[in-house]
PDB file of C-alpha atoms in Angstrom:
ATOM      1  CA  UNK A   1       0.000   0.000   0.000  1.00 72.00           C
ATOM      2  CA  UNK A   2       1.178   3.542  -1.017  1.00 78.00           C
ATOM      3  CA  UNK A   3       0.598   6.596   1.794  1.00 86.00           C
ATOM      4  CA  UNK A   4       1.291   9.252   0.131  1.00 91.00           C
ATOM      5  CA  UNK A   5       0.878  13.408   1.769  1.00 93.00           C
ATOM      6  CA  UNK A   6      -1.529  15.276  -0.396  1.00 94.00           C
ATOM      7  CA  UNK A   7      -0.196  19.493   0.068  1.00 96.00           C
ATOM      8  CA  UNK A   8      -3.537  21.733   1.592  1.00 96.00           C
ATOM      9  CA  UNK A   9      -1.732  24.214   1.779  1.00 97.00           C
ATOM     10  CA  UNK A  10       2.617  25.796   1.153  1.00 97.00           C
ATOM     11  CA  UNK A  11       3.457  28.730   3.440  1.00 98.00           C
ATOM     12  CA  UNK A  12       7.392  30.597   2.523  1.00 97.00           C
ATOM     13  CA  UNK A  13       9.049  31.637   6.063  1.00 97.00           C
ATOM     14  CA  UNK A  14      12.589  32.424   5.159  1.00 97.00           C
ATOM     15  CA  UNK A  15      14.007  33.005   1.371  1.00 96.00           C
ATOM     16  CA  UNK A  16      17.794  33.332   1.625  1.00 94.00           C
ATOM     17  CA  UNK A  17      20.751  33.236  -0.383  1.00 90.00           C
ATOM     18  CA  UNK A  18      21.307  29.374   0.397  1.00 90.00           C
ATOM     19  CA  UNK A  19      18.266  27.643   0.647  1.00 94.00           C
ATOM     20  CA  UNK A  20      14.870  28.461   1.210  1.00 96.00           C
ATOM     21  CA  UNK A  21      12.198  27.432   4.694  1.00 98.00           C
ATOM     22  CA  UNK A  22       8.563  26.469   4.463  1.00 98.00           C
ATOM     23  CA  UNK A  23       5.763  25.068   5.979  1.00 98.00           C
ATOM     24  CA  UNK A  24       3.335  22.726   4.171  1.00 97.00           C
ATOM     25  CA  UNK A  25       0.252  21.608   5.535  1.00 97.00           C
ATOM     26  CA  UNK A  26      -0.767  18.470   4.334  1.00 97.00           C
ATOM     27  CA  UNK A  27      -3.027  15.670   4.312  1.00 95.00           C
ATOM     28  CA  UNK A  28      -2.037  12.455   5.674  1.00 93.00           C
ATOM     29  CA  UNK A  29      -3.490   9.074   4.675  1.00 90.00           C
ATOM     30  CA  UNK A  30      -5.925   8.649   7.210  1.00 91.00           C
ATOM     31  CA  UNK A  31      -7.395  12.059   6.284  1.00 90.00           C
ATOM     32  CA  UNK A  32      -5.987  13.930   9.239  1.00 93.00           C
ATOM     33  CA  UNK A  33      -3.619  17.238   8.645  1.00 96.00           C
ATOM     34  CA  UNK A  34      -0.121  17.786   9.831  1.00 96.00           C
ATOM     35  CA  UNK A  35       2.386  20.494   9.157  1.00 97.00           C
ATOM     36  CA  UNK A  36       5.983  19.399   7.492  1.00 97.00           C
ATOM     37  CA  UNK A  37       8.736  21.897   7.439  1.00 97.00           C
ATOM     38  CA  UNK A  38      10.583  21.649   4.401  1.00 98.00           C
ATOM     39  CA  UNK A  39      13.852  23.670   3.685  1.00 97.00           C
ATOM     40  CA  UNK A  40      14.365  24.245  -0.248  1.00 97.00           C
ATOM     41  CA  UNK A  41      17.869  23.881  -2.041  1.00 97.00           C
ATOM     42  CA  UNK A  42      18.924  24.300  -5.169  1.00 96.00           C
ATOM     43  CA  UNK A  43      21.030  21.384  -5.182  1.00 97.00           C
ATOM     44  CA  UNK A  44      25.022  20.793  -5.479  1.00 97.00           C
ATOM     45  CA  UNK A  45      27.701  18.676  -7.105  1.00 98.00           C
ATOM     46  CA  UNK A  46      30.696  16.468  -5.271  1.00 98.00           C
ATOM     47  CA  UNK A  47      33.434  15.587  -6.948  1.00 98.00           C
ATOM     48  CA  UNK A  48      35.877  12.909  -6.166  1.00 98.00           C
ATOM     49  CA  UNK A  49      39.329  13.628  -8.025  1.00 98.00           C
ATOM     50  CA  UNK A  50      41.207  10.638  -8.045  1.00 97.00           C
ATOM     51  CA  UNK A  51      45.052  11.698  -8.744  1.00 96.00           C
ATOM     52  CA  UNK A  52      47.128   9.152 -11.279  1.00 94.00           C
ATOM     53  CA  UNK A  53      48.675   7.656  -8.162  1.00 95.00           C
ATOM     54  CA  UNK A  54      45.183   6.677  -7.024  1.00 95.00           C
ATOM     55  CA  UNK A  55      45.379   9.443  -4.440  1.00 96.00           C
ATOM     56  CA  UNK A  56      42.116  11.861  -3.500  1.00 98.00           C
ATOM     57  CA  UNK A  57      41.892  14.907  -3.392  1.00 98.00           C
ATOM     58  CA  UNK A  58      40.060  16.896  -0.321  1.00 98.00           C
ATOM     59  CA  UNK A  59      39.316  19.980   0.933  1.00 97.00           C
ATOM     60  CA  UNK A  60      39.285  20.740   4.790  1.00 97.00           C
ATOM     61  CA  UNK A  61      36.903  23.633   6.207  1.00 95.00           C
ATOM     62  CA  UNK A  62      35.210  24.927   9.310  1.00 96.00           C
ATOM     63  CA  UNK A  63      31.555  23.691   9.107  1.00 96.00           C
ATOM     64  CA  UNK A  64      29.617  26.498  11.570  1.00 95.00           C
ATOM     65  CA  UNK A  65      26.323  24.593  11.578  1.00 95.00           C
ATOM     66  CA  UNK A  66      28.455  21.482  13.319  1.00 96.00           C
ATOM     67  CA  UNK A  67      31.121  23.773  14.970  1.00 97.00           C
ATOM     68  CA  UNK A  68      34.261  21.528  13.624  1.00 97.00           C
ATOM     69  CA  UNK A  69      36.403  21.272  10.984  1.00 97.00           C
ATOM     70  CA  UNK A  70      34.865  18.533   8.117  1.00 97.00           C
ATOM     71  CA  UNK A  71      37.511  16.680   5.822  1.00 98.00           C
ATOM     72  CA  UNK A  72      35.580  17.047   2.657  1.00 98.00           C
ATOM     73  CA  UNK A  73      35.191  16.011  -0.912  1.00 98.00           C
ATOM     74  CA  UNK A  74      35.094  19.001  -2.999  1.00 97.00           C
ATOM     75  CA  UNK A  75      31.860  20.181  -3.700  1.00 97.00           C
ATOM     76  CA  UNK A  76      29.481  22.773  -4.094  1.00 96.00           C
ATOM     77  CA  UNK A  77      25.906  24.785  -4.756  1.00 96.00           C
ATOM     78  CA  UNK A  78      24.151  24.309  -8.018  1.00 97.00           C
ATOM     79  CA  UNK A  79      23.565  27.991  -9.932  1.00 94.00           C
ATOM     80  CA  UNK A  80      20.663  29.119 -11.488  1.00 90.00           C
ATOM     81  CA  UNK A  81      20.227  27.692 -15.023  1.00 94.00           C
ATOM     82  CA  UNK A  82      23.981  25.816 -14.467  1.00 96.00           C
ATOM     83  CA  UNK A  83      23.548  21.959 -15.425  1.00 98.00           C
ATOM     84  CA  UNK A  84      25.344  19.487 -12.872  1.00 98.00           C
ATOM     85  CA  UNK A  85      28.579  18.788 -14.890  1.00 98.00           C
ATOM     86  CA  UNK A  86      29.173  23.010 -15.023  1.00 98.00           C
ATOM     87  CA  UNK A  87      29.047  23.264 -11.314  1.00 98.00           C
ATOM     88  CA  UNK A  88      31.078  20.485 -10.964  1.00 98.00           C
ATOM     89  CA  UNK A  89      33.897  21.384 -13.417  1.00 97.00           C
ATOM     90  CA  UNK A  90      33.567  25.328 -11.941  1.00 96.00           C
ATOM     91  CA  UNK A  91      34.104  23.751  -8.165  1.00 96.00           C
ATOM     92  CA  UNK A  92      36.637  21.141  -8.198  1.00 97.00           C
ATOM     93  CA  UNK A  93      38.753  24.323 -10.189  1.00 96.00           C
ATOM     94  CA  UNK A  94      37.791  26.822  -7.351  1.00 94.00           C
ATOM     95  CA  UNK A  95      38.061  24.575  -4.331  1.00 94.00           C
ATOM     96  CA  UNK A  96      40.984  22.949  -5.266  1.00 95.00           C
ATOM     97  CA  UNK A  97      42.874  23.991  -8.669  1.00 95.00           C
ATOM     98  CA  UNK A  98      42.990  20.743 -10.588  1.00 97.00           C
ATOM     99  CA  UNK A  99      40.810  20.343 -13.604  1.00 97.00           C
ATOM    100  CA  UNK A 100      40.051  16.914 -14.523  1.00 98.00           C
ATOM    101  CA  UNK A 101      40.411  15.685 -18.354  1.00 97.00           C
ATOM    102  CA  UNK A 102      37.884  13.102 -17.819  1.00 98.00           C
ATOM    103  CA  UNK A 103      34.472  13.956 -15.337  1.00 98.00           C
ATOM    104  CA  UNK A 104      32.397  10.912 -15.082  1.00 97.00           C
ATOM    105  CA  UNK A 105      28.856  11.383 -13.626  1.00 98.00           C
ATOM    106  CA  UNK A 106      28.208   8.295 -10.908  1.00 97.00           C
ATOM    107  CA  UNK A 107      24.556   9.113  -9.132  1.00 97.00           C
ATOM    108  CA  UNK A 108      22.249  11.029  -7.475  1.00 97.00           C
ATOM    109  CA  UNK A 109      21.563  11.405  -3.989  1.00 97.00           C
ATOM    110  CA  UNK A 110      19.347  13.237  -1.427  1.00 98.00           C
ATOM    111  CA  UNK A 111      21.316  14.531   1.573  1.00 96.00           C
ATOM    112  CA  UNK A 112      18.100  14.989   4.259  1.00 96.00           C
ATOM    113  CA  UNK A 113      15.054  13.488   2.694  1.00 96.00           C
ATOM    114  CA  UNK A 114      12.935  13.968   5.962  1.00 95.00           C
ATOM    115  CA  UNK A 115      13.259  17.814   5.473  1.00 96.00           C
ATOM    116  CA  UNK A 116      14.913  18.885   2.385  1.00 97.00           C
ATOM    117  CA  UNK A 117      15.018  18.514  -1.004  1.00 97.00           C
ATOM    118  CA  UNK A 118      18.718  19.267  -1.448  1.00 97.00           C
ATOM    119  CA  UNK A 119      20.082  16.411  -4.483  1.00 98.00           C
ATOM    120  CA  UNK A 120      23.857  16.092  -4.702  1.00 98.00           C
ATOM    121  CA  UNK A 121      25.380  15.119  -8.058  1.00 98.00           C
ATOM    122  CA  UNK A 122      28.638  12.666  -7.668  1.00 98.00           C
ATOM    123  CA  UNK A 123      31.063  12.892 -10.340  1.00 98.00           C
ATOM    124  CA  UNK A 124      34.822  11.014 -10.295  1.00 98.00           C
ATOM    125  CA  UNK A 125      37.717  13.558 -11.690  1.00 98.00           C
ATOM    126  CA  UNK A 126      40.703  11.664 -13.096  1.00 97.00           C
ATOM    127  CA  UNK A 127      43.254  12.251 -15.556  1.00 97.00           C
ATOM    128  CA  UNK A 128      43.883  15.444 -13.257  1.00 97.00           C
ATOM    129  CA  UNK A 129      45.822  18.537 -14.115  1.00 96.00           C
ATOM    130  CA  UNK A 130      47.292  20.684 -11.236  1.00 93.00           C
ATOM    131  CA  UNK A 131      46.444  24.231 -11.387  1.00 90.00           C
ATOM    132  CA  UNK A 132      45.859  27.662  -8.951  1.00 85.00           C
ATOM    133  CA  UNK A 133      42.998  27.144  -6.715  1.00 82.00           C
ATOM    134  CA  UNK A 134      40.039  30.237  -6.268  1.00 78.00           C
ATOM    135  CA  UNK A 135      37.983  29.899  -3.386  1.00 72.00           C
ATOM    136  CA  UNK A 136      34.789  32.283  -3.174  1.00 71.00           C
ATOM    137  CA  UNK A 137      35.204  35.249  -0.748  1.00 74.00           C
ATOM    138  CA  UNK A 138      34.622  33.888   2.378  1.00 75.00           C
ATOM    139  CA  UNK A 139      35.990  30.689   1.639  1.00 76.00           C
ATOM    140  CA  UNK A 140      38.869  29.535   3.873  1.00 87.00           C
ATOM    141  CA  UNK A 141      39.991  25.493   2.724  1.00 91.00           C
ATOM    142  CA  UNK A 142      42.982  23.600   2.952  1.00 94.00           C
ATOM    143  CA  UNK A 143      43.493  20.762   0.404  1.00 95.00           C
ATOM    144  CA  UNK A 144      44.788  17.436   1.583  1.00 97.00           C
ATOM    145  CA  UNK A 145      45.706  14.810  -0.748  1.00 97.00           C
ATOM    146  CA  UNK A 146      45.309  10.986   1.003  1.00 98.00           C
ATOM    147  CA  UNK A 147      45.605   7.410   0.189  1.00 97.00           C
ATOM    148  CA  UNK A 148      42.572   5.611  -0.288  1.00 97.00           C
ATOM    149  CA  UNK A 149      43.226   3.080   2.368  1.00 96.00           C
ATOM    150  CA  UNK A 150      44.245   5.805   5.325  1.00 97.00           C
ATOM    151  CA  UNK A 151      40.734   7.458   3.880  1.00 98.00           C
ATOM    152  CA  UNK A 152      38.787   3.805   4.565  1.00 97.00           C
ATOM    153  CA  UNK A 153      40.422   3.984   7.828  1.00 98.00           C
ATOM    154  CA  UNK A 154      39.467   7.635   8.622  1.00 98.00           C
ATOM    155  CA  UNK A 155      36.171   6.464   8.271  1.00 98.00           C
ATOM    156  CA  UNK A 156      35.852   3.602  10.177  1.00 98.00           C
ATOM    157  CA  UNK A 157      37.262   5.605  12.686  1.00 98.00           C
ATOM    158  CA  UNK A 158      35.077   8.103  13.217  1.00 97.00           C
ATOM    159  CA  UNK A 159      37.405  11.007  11.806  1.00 97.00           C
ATOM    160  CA  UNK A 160      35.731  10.971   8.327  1.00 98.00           C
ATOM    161  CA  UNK A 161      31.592  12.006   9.047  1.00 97.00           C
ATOM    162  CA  UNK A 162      30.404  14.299   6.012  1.00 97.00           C
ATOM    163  CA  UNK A 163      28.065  11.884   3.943  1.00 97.00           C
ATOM    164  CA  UNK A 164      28.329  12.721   0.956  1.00 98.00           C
ATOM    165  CA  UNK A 165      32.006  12.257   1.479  1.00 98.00           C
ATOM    166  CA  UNK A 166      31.651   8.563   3.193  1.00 98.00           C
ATOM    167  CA  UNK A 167      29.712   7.836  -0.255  1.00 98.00           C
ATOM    168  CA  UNK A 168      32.632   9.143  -2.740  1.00 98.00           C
ATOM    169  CA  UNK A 169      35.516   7.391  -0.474  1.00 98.00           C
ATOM    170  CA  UNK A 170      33.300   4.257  -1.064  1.00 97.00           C
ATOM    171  CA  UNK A 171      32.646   4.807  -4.911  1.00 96.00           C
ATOM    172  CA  UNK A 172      36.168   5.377  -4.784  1.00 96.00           C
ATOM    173  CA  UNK A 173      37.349   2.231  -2.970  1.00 95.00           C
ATOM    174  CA  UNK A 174      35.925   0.363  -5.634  1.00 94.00           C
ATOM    175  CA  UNK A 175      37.133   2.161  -8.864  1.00 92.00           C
ATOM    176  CA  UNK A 176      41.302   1.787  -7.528  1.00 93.00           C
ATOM    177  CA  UNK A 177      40.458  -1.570  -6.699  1.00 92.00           C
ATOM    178  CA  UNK A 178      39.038  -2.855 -10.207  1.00 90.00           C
ATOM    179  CA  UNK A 179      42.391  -0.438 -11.627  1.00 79.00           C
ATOM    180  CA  UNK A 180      44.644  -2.071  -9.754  1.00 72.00           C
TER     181      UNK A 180
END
């Protein structure tokens, strides 16, 4: 059986530079109401540049909404009218400097299905050419290159927590391994 939310009703609360907050009343299978608050984003890319010796590339930042520093693949907000494959060319270039001769996309994701609509792209980098990296004002990242192995390990360890991240080390594991 399918239960799906019928929207009564879509009330905006915030509209911001980011993402966007609001309420929808719906109706719920057994014909009650409820409220859901949704936040709105325009979705991003994540890119996970694989270096010819099978190294990755990451970026490390302060994350305010967690208060810590995240070890990160490289990644960023979809703009307006800018397909997938754009954003993620334009952000592996800014966050890091390298520009990939061959940008494969992998999948599609949904970071926080329960309350947002944000959809990540994942596309591998390889064939990577170093260059100047230009990160938007505001930015502050340092870029660490690691092994995949030590990266496996990070994770299992608790170091490593960003998802989207945990999903490229993965997709990663498994294209070095069928290389190799």
């Amino acid at each position: 059986m399918i239960f799906e939310e019928k929207t009564m009703k879509s009330d905006k609360l915030y509209e911001g530079k980011l993402l966007n907050l609001r309420v929808d009343t719906v109706e719920i299978p057994d014909k009650k109401y409820s409220k859901r608050e949704i936040v709105e984003h325009p979705g991003g890319v994540a890119i996970i540049p694989i270096t010819n010796d099978n190294s990755i590339i990451l970026v490390k930042q302060y994350r305010k909404a967690i208060e810590r520093f995240l070890l990160e693949i490289p990644a960023g907000k979809l703009e307006i009218n800018e397909e997938p494959r754009e954003t993620a060319i334009r952000e592996l270039k800014e966050e890091t400097g390298f520009e990939a001769k061959k940008l494969e996309y992998l999948l599609e994701f949904y970071t926080s299905p329960g309350f947002s609509n944000e959809k990540i792209y994942l596309f591998l980098a390889t064939d990577l050419i170093e260059g100047e990296s230009n990160p938007d004002v505001g930015e502050f990242i340092d870029i660490e290159e690691h092994s995949i192995d030590d990266l496996v390990k990070m994770v299992e360890r608790g170091e490593i927590v960003d998802s989207k991240t945990i999903i490229g080390i993965n997709f990663a594991k498994k294209y070095i391994d069928k290389k190799q």
